[in-house]
mmCIF file of C-alpha atoms in Angstrom:
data_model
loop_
_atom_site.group_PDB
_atom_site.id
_atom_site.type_symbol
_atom_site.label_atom_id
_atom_site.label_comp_id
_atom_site.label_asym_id
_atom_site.label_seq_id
_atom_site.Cartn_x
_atom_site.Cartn_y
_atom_site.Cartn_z
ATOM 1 C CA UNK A 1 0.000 0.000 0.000
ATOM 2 C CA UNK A 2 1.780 3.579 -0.915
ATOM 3 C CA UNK A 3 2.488 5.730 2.073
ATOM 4 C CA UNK A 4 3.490 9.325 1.457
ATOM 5 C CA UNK A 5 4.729 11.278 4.221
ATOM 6 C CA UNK A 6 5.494 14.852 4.422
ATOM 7 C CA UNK A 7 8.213 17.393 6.002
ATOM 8 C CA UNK A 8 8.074 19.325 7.862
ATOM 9 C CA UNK A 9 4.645 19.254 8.875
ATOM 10 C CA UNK A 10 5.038 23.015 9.939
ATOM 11 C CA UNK A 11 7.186 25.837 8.570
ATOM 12 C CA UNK A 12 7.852 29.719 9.496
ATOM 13 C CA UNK A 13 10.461 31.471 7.340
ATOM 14 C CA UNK A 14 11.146 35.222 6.474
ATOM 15 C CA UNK A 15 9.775 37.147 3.445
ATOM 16 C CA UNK A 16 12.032 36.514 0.355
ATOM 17 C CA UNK A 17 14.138 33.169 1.954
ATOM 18 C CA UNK A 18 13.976 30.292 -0.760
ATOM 19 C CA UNK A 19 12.259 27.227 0.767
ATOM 20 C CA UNK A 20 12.114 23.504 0.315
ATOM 21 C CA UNK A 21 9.580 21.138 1.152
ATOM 22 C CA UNK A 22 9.988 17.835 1.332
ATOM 23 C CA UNK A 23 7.621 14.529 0.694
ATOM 24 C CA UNK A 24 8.820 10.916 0.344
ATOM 25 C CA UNK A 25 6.222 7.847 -0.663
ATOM 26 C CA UNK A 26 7.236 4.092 -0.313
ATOM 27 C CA UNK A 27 5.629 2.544 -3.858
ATOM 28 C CA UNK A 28 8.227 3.472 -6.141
ATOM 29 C CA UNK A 29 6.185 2.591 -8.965
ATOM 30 C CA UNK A 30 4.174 6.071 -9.432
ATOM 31 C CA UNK A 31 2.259 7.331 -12.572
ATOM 32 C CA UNK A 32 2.715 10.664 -11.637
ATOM 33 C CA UNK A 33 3.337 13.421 -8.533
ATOM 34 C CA UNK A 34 0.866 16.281 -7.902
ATOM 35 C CA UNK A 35 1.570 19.312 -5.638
ATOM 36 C CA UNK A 36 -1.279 21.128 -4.314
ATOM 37 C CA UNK A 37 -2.006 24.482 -2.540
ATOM 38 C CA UNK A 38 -4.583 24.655 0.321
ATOM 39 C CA UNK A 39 -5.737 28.178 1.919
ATOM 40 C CA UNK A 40 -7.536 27.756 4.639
ATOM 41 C CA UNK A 41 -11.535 26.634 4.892
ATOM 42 C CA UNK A 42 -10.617 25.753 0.481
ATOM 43 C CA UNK A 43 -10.515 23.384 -2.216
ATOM 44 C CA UNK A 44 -7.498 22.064 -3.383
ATOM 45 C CA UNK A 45 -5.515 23.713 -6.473
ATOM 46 C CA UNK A 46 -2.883 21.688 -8.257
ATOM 47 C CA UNK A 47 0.466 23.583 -8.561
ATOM 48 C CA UNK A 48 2.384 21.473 -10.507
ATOM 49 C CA UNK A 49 2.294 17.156 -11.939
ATOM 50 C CA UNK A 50 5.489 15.364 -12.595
ATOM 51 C CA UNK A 51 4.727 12.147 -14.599
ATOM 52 C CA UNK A 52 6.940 9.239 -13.519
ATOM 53 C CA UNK A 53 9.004 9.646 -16.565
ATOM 54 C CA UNK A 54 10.079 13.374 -15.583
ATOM 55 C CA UNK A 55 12.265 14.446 -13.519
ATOM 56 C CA UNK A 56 10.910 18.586 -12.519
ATOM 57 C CA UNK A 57 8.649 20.665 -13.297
ATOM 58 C CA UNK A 58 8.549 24.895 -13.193
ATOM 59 C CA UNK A 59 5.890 27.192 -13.079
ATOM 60 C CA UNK A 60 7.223 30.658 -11.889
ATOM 61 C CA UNK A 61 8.593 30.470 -8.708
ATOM 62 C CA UNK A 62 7.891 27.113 -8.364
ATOM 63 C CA UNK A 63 10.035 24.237 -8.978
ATOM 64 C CA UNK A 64 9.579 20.425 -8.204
ATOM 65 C CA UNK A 65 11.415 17.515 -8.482
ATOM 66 C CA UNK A 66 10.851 13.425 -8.714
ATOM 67 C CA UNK A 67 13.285 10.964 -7.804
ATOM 68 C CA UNK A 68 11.436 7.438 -8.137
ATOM 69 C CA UNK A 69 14.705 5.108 -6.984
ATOM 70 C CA UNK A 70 15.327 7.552 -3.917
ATOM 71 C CA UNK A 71 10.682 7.877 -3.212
ATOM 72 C CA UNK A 72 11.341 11.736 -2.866
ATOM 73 C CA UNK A 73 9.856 14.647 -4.609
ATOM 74 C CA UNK A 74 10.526 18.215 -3.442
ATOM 75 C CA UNK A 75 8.886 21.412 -3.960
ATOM 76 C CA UNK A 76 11.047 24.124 -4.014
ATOM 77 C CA UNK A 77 9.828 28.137 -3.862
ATOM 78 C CA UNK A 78 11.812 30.665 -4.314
ATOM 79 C CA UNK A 79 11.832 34.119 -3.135
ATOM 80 C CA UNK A 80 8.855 33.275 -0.673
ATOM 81 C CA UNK A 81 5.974 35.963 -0.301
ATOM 82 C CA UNK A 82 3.177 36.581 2.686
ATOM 83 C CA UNK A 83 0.848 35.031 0.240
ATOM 84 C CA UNK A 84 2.637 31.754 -0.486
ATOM 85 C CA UNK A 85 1.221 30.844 3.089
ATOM 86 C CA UNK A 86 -0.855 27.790 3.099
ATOM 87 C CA UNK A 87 -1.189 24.185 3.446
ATOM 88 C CA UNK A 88 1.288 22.556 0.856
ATOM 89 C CA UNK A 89 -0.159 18.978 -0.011
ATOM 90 C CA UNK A 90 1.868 16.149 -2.538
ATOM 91 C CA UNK A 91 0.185 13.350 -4.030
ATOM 92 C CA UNK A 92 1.018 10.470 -5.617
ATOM 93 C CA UNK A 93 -0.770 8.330 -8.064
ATOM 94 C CA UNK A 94 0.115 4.856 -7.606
ATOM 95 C CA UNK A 95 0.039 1.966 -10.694
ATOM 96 C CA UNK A 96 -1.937 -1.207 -10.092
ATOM 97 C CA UNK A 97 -0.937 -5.021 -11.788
ATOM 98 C CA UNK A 98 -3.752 -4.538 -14.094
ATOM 99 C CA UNK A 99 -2.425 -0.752 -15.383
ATOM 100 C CA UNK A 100 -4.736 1.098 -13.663
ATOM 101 C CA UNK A 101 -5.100 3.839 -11.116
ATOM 102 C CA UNK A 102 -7.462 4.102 -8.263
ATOM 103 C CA UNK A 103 -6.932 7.482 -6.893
ATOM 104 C CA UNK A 104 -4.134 9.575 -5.181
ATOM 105 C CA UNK A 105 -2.462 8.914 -2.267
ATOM 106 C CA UNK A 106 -2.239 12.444 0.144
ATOM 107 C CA UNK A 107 0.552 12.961 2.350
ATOM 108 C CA UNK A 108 -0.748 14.825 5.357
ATOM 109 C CA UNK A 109 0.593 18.433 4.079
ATOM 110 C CA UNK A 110 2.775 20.882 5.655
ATOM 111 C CA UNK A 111 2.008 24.431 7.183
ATOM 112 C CA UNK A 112 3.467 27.127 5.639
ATOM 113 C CA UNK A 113 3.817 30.260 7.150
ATOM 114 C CA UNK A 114 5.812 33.640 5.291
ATOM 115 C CA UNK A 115 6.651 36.335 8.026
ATOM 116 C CA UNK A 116 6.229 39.501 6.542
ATOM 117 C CA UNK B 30 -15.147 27.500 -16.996
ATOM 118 C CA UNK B 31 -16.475 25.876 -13.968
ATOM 119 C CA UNK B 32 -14.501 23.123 -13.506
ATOM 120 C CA UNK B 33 -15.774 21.259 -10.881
ATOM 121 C CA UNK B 34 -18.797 21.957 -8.760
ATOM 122 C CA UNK B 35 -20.158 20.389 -5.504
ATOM 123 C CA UNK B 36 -23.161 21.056 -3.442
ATOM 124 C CA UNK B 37 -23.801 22.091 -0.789
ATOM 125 C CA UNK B 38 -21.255 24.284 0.386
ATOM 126 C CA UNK B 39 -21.789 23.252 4.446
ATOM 127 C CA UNK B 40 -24.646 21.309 5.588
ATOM 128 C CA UNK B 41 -26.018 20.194 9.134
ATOM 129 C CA UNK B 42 -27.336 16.537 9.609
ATOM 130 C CA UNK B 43 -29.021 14.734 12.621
ATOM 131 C CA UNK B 44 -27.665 10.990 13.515
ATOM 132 C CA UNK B 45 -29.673 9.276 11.312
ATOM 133 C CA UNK B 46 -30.571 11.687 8.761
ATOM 134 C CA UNK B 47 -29.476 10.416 5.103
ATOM 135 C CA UNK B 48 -28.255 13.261 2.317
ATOM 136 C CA UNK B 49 -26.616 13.135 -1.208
ATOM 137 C CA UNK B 50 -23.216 15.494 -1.860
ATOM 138 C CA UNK B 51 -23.812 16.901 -5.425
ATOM 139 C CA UNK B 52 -20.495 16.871 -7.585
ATOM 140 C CA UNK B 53 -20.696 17.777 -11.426
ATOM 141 C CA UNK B 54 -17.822 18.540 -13.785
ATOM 142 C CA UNK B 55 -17.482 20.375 -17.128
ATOM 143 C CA UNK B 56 -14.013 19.178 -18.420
ATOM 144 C CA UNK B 57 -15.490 15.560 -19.976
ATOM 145 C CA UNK B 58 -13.499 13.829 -17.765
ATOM 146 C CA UNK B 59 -13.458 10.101 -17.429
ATOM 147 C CA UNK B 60 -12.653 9.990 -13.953
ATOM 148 C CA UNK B 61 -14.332 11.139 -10.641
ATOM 149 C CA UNK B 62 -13.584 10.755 -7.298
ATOM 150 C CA UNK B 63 -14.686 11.430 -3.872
ATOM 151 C CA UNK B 64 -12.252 12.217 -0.392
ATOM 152 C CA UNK B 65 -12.701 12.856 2.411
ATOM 153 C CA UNK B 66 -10.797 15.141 4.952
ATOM 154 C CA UNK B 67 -10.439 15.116 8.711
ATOM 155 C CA UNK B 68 -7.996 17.753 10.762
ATOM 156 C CA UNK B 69 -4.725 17.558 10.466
ATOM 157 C CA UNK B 70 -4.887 14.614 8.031
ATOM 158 C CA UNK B 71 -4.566 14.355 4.408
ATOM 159 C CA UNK B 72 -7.106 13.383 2.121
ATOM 160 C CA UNK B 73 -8.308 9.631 1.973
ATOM 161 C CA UNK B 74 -10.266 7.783 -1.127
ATOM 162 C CA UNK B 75 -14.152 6.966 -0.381
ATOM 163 C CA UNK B 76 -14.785 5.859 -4.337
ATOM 164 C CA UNK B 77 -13.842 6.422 -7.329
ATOM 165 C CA UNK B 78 -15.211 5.392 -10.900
ATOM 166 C CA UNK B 79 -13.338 5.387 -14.115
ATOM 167 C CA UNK B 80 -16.447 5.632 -16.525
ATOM 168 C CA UNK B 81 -20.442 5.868 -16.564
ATOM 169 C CA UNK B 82 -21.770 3.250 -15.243
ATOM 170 C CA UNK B 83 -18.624 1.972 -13.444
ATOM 171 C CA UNK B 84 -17.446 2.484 -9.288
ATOM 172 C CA UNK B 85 -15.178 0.688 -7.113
ATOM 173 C CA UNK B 86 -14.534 1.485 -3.374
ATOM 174 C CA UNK B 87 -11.574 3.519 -2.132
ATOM 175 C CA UNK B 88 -9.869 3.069 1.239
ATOM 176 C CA UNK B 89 -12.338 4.367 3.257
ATOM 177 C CA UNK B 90 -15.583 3.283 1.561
ATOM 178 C CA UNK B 91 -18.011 2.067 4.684
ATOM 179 C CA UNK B 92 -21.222 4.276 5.128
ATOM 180 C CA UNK B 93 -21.529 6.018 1.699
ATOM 181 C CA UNK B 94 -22.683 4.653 -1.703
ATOM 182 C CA UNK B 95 -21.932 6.141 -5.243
ATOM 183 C CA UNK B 96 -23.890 5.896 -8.533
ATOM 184 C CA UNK B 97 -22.357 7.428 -12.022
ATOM 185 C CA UNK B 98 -24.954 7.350 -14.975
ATOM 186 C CA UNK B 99 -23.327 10.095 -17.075
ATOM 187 C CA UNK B 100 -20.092 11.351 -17.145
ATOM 188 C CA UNK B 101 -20.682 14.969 -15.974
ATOM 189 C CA UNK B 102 -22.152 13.980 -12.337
ATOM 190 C CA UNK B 103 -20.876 11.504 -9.665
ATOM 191 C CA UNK B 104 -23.069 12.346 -6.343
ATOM 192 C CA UNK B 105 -21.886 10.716 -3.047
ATOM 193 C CA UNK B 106 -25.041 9.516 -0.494
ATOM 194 C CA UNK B 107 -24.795 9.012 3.307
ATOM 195 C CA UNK B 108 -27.102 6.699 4.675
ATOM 196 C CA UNK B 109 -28.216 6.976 8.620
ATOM 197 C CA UNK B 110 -25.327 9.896 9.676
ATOM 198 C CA UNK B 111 -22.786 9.171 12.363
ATOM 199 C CA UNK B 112 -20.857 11.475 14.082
ATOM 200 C CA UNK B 113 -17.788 10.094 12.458
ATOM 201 C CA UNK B 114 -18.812 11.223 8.910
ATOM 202 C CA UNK B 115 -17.910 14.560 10.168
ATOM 203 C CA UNK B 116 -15.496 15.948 7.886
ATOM 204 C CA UNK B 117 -14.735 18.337 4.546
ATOM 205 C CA UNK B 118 -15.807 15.908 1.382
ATOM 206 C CA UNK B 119 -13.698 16.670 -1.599
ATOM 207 C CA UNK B 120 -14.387 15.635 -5.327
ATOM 208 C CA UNK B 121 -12.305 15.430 -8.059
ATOM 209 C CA UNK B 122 -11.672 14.630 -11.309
ATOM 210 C CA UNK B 123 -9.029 13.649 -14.054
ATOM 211 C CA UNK B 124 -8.949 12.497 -17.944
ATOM 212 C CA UNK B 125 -7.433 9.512 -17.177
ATOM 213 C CA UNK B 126 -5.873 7.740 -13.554
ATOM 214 C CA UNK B 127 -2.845 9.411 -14.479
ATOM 215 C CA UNK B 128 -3.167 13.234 -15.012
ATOM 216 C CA UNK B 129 -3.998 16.012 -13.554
ATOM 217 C CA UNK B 130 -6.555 15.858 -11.299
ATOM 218 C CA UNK B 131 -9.187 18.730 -10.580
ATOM 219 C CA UNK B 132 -10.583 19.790 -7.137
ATOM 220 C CA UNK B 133 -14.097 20.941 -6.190
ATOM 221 C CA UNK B 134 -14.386 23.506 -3.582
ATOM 222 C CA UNK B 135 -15.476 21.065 -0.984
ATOM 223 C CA UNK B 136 -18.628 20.296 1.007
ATOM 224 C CA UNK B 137 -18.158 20.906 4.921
ATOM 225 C CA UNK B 138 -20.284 18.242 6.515
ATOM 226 C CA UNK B 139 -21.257 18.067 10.456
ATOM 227 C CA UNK B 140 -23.615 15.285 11.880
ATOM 228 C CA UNK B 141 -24.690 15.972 15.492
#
């Protein structure tokens, strides 16, 4: 069954420090990673996919990486803002024997909090 | 573009008391899903389906039931409430089981 745990589950850094965050999942054999954004009392909006065959993504300030051998994918932000503050969620969507998928697999996020 | 849409926003229910979550999507999407989300937990599978017509149980499946007979709605029903169905509800959906999947803006359920 695929795990995927993140760190730290809480975070407090500085206006304009470049951050990492971390997530690691124990079924190596992924379809794809998803990074999501959470704001409080929200839905869930995807920030960025890496399919199993890639190894980042980049959309602005965002950057995220997949490592399949090591079960690691980061999300890295740089130049962090008061309104990059949310819940930070990965997910990974996990291949079945038969070729399917049944869903993702959440980690339980991490709290991120920019100091202005 | 809509995107994904569920109903109600936040809803009361008595122990007991049975109620269907709406959830409708625009994108033609093959897949649906429903989560669920407690505090300071990530999201967990109730059921999924891949197609009209087609559902299979996620991880946490016990106390709801699903139906899908067209593509654009997959509603989620909760028979006889218990406390422990308290929780945000989530649906999604994606093309295929492995792309992008889309978000609804959640349905905050209490049962008291």
């Amino acid at each position: 069954k695929q795990e995927v745990t993140q760190i730290p589950a809480a975070l407090s850094v500085p206006e304009g420090e470049n951050l990492v965050l971390n997530c690691s999942f124990t079924d190596s054999a992924i379809y794809n990673l998803q990074w999501f954004r959470q704001d409080p009392g929200k839905g869930l909006t995807s920030l960025l996919l890496i399919q199993s065959s890639q190894r980042e993504q980049t959309s602005g300030r965002l950057n995220a990486s997949l490592d399949k051998s090591s079960g690691r994918s980061t999300l890295y932000i740089a130049a962090s803002q008061p309104g990059d503050s949310a819940t930070y969620l990965c997910a990974g969507a996990t291949m079945y024997s038969g070729g399917g998928a049944d869903g993702l697999t959440f980690g339980k996020g991490t709290h991120l909090i920019i100091q202005p | 573009n809509a995107g994904v849409t569920q109903t109600p926003k936040f809803r009361i229910l008595k122990i007991g008391q049975s109620m269907t979550l709406q959830c409708t999507q625009d994108m033609n999407h093959n897949y649906m899903y429903w989560y669920r989300q407690d505090p300071g937990m990530g999201l967990k599978l109730i059921y999924y389906s891949v197609g009209a017509g087609i559902t299979d149980k996620g991880e946490v499946p016990n106390g709801y039931n699903v139906s899908r007979s067209t593509t654009e709605d997959f509603p989620l029903r909760l028979e006889l409430a218990a406390p422990s169905q308290t929780s945000v509800y989530f649906c999604a959906s994606s093309d295929t089981g492995a792309t992008e999947a889309f978000f609804g803006q959640g349905t905050r359920l209490t049962v008291v």
